[in-house]
Structure formats: C-alpha cells, structure tokens
Coordinates of C-alpha atoms in Angstrom, one line a residue:
Chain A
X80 CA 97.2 93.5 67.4
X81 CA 100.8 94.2 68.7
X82 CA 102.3 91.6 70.6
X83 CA 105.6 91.5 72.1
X84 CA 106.1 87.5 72.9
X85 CA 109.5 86.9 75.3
X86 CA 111.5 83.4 75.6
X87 CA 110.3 81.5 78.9
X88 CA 112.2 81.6 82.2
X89 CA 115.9 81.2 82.5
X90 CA 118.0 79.4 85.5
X91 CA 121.7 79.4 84.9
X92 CA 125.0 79.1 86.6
X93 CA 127.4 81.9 86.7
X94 CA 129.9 81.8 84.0
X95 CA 127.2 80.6 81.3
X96 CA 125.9 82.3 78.6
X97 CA 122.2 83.4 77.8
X98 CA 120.3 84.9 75.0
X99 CA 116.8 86.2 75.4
X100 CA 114.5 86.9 72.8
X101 CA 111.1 88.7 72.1
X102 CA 109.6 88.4 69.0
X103 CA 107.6 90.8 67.9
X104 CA 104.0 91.1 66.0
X105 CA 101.2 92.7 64.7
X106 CA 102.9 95.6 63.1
X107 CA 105.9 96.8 61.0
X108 CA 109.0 95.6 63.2
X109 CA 111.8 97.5 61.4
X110 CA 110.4 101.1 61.9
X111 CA 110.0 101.3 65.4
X112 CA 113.0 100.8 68.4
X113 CA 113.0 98.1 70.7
X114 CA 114.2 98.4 74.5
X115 CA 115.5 96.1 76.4
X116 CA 114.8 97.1 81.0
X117 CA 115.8 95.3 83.7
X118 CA 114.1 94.7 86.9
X119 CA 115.8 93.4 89.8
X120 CA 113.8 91.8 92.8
X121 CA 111.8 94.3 94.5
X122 CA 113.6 97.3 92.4
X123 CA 112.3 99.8 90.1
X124 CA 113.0 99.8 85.9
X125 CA 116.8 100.5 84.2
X126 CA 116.6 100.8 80.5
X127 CA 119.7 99.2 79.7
X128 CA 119.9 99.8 76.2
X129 CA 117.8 99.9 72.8
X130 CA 117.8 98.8 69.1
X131 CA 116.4 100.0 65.3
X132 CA 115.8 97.1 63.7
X133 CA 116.3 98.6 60.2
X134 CA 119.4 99.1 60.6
X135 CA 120.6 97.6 63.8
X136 CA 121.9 101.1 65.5
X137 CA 122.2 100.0 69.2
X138 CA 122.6 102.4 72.1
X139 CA 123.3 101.3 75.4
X140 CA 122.9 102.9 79.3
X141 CA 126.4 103.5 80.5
X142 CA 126.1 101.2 82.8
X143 CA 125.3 98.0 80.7
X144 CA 127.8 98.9 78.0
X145 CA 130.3 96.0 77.7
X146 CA 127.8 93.7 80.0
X147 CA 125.4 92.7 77.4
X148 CA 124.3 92.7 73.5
X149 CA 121.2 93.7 72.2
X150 CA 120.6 92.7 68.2
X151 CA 118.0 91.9 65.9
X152 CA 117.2 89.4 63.6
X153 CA 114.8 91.4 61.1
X154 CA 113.6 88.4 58.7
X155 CA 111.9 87.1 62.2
X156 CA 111.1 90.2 64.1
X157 CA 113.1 89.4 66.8
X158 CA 115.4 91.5 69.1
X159 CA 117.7 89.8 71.4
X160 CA 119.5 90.4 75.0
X161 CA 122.6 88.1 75.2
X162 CA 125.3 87.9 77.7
X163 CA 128.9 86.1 77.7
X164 CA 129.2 85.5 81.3
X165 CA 126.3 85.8 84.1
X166 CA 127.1 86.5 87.1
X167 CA 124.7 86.2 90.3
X168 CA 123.9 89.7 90.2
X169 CA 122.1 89.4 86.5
X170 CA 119.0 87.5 88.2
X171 CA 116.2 90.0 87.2
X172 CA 113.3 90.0 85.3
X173 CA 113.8 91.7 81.4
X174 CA 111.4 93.3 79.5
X175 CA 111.4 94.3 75.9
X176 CA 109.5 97.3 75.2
X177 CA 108.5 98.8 71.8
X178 CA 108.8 102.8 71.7
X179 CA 106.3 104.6 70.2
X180 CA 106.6 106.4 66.5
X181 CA 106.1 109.6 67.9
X182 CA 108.6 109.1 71.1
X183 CA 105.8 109.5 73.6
X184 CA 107.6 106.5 75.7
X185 CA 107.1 102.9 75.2
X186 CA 103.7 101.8 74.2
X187 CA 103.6 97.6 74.4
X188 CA 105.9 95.2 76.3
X189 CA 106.1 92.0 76.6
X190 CA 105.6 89.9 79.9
X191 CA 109.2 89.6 81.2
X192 CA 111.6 86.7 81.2
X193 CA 112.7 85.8 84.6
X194 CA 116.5 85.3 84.1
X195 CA 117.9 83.7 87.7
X196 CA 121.8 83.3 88.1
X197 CA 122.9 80.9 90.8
X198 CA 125.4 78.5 91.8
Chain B
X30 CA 119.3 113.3 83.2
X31 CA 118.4 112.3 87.0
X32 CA 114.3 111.9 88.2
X33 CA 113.4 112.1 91.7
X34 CA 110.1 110.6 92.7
X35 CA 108.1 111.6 96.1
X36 CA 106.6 110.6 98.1
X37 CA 108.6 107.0 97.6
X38 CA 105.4 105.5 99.0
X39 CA 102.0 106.2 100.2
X40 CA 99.0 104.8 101.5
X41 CA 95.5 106.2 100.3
X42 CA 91.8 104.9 100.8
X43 CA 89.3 104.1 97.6
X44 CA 88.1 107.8 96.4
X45 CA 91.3 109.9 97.6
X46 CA 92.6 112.5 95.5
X47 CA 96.2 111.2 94.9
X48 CA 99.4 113.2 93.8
X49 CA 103.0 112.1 92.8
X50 CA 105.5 114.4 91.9
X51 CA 108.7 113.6 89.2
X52 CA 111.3 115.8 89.2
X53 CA 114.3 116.1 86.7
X54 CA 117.6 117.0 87.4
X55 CA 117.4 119.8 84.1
X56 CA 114.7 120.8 82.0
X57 CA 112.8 117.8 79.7
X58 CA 110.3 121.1 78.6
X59 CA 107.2 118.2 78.3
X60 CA 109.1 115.2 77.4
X61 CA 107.8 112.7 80.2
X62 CA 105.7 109.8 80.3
X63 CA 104.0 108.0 83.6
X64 CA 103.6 104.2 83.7
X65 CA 102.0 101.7 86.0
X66 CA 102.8 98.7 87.2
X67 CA 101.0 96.3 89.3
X68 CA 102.9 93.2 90.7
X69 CA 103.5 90.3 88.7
X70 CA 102.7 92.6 85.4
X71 CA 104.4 94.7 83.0
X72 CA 104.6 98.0 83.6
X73 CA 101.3 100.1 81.0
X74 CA 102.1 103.1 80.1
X75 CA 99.5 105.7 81.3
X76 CA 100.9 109.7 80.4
X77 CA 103.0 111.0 77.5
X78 CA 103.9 114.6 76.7
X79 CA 103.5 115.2 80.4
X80 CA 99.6 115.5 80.0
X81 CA 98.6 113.5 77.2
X82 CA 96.4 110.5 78.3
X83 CA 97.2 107.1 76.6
X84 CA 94.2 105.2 74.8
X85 CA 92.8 103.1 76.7
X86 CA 93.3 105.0 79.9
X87 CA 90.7 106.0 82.5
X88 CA 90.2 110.0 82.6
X89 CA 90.4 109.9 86.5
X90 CA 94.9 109.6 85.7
X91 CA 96.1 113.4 84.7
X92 CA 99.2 114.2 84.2
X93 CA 100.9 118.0 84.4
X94 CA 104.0 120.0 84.0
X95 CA 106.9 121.1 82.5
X96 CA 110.3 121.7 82.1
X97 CA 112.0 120.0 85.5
X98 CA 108.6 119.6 87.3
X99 CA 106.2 117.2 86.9
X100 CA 103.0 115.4 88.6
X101 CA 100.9 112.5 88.2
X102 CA 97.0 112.8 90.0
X103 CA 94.4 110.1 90.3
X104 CA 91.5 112.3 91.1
X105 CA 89.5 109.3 92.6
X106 CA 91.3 106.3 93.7
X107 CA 90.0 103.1 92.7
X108 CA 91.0 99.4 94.1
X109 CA 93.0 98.8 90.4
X110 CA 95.1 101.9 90.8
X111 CA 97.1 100.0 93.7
X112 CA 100.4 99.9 92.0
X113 CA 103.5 101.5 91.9
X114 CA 104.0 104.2 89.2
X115 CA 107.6 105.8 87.7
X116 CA 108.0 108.5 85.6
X117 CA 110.4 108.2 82.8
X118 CA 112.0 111.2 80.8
X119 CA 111.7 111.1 77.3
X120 CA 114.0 113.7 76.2
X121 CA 117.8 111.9 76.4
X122 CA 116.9 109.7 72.8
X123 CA 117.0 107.0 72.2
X124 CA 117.7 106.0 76.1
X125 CA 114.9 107.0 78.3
X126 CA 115.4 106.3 81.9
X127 CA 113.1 106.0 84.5
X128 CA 112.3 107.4 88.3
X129 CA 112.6 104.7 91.1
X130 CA 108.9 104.5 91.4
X131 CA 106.2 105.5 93.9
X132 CA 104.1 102.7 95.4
X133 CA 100.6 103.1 96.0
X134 CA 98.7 101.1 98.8
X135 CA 95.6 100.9 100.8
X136 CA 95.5 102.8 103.8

C-alpha cells in the first residue's frame, strides 16, 4: 500500500529554521516525483516545487524559488521542505504529493503538516 | 499557464446535476486533472486526462474537455461530494499548478 507519512505539527518563531519531511512507502520511491503544495488558511493549493529522487532534479514555482529547499534522502525515502528563515506569512498547511508514472496528476498525499509562524 | 474556475461557489441540494467549469489561459489539449477536497483532508484526486475516472472513484464524477476548456459534473449529488474541488493543468512538467477551487455546499 502507498503511504505518504509527514512530520507532525510545527510552531515556530520568525527567524527560525524548519525542515519538514514525508517519508514515503509502499512502492519504488526513486522512480516517481514528489511535490511539495502549500495551503494557506482558508486558500486554495500552490505547488511550490517538486523533486526526482533518483537523481535529485528539483524544479521550483517562481514564486518559492529562493524561499525554500526541497531534497531527498533516497536510502530512507524521504523528501524534504526546509526553510532558512520563516517568516509569519509561511503558517500554512504542506502536503507532499506523489505524481503518477504516467503524469495524470498526483495520485497519494500525505495528511499535511501544519507549519504555524508566530511571534 | 493560468486556470480560472466558475462558479467560485455554489450551493446545490442532494440529487442535483452539478457543473464546474476550468478554464486555461492556452491550450493543455487533455492534460488536466480534478481533485477533491473535503475540510480537514487532503485533497483525492478524482479526473485525469480530462475524462479519465481515477480507481476508486464513483461513476456519478465525469470529467470533459479539451484544449483551454474544461468541466467537471456530478450527475447526482450526494451528501460526501460537499467539498471544494480545483482543477490542476498537467501540461507545464514537472510543475503542475492548480485553479483556486470551487466550493460545493448544501443549499
């Protein structure tokens, strides 16, 4: 069965730094791409960027590039979203998503991690 | 590549016929999916291709078009279709973005 399992709930300051994670099962991590989407209170999805684990090509949404890093660990199936400095503005909930071999969108994701950025 | 979503709400009674529309901002030929996503949950994805139904799915979701215009139909609404549902275009790889969603709710 494919799971997508995230990190648990994060409340920071801004400033800090964060990394997220979502660790992936049930199938062959390295051959599909991962995305990482953002969901701001009450807001609709924003892919912010994705990842190929096999061999870490990242592409990111103008308008995250620079403001976060997406990687990939593949001895642990794991893709990460990290940031150097939150600020208030990054409280949202993120979702990895795994998109399917044939590119008919993304086909499991995992349950969100409430990231919340406040002084 | 820009998607518009109407309307940007409805409201709808258990058994209506139910229609969103997703347009593009250029031509995706069939490359867009449909998702669902109920509050509190991750979004499920419903459509691909445009029209093709997702495993799992009920056959009362249908999905239709091409090129820049698109549309989503529940042919009988049920009380677990109350969501909100975005299209997504799946033809910029390896970033597909998503319409601002259309929320479903009972009339």
């Amino acid at each position: 069965e494919v799971q997508l399992v995230q990190s648990g709930r994060e409340v920071k300051k801004p400033g800090e730094s964060l990394k997220i994670s979502c660790k992936a099962g049930g199938y062959r991590f390295t051959n599909y791409w991962i995305a990482w989407v953002r969901q701001m209170p009450g807001k609709g999805l924003e892919c912010l960027g994705v990842i190929f684990p096999e061999d870490h090509e990242t592409k990111y949404s103008p308008s995250f590039e620079g403001q976060v890093t997406i990687s990939a660990d593949k001895s642990i199936s794991t893709a990460y979203l990290e940031w150097n400095s939150l600020k208030a503005s990054d409280t949202a909930i993120f979702y990895c998503a795994r998109r399917s071999l044939n590119g008919a969108g993304y086909d499991y994701w995992g349950l969100g991690t409430q990231v919340t950025v406040s002084s | 590549i820009q998607l518009t979503q109407s309307p940007s709400s409805l409201s709808a009674s258990i058994g209506d016929r139910v229609t969103i529309t997703c347009r593009a901002s250029q031509g995706i030929s069939s490359y867009l999916a449909w998702y669902q996503q109920k509050p509190g949950q991750a979004p499920k994805l419903l459509i691909y291709a445009a029209s093709s139904l997702q495993s799992g799915v009920p056959s009362r979701f249908s999905g239709s078009g091409s090129g820049t215009d698109f549309t989503l139909t529940i042919s009988s609404l049920q009380p677990e279709d109350f969501a909100t549902y975005y299209c997504q275009q799946l033809n910029n790889y390896p970033l597909f973005t998503f319409g601002p969603g259309t929320k479903v709710d009972i009339k």
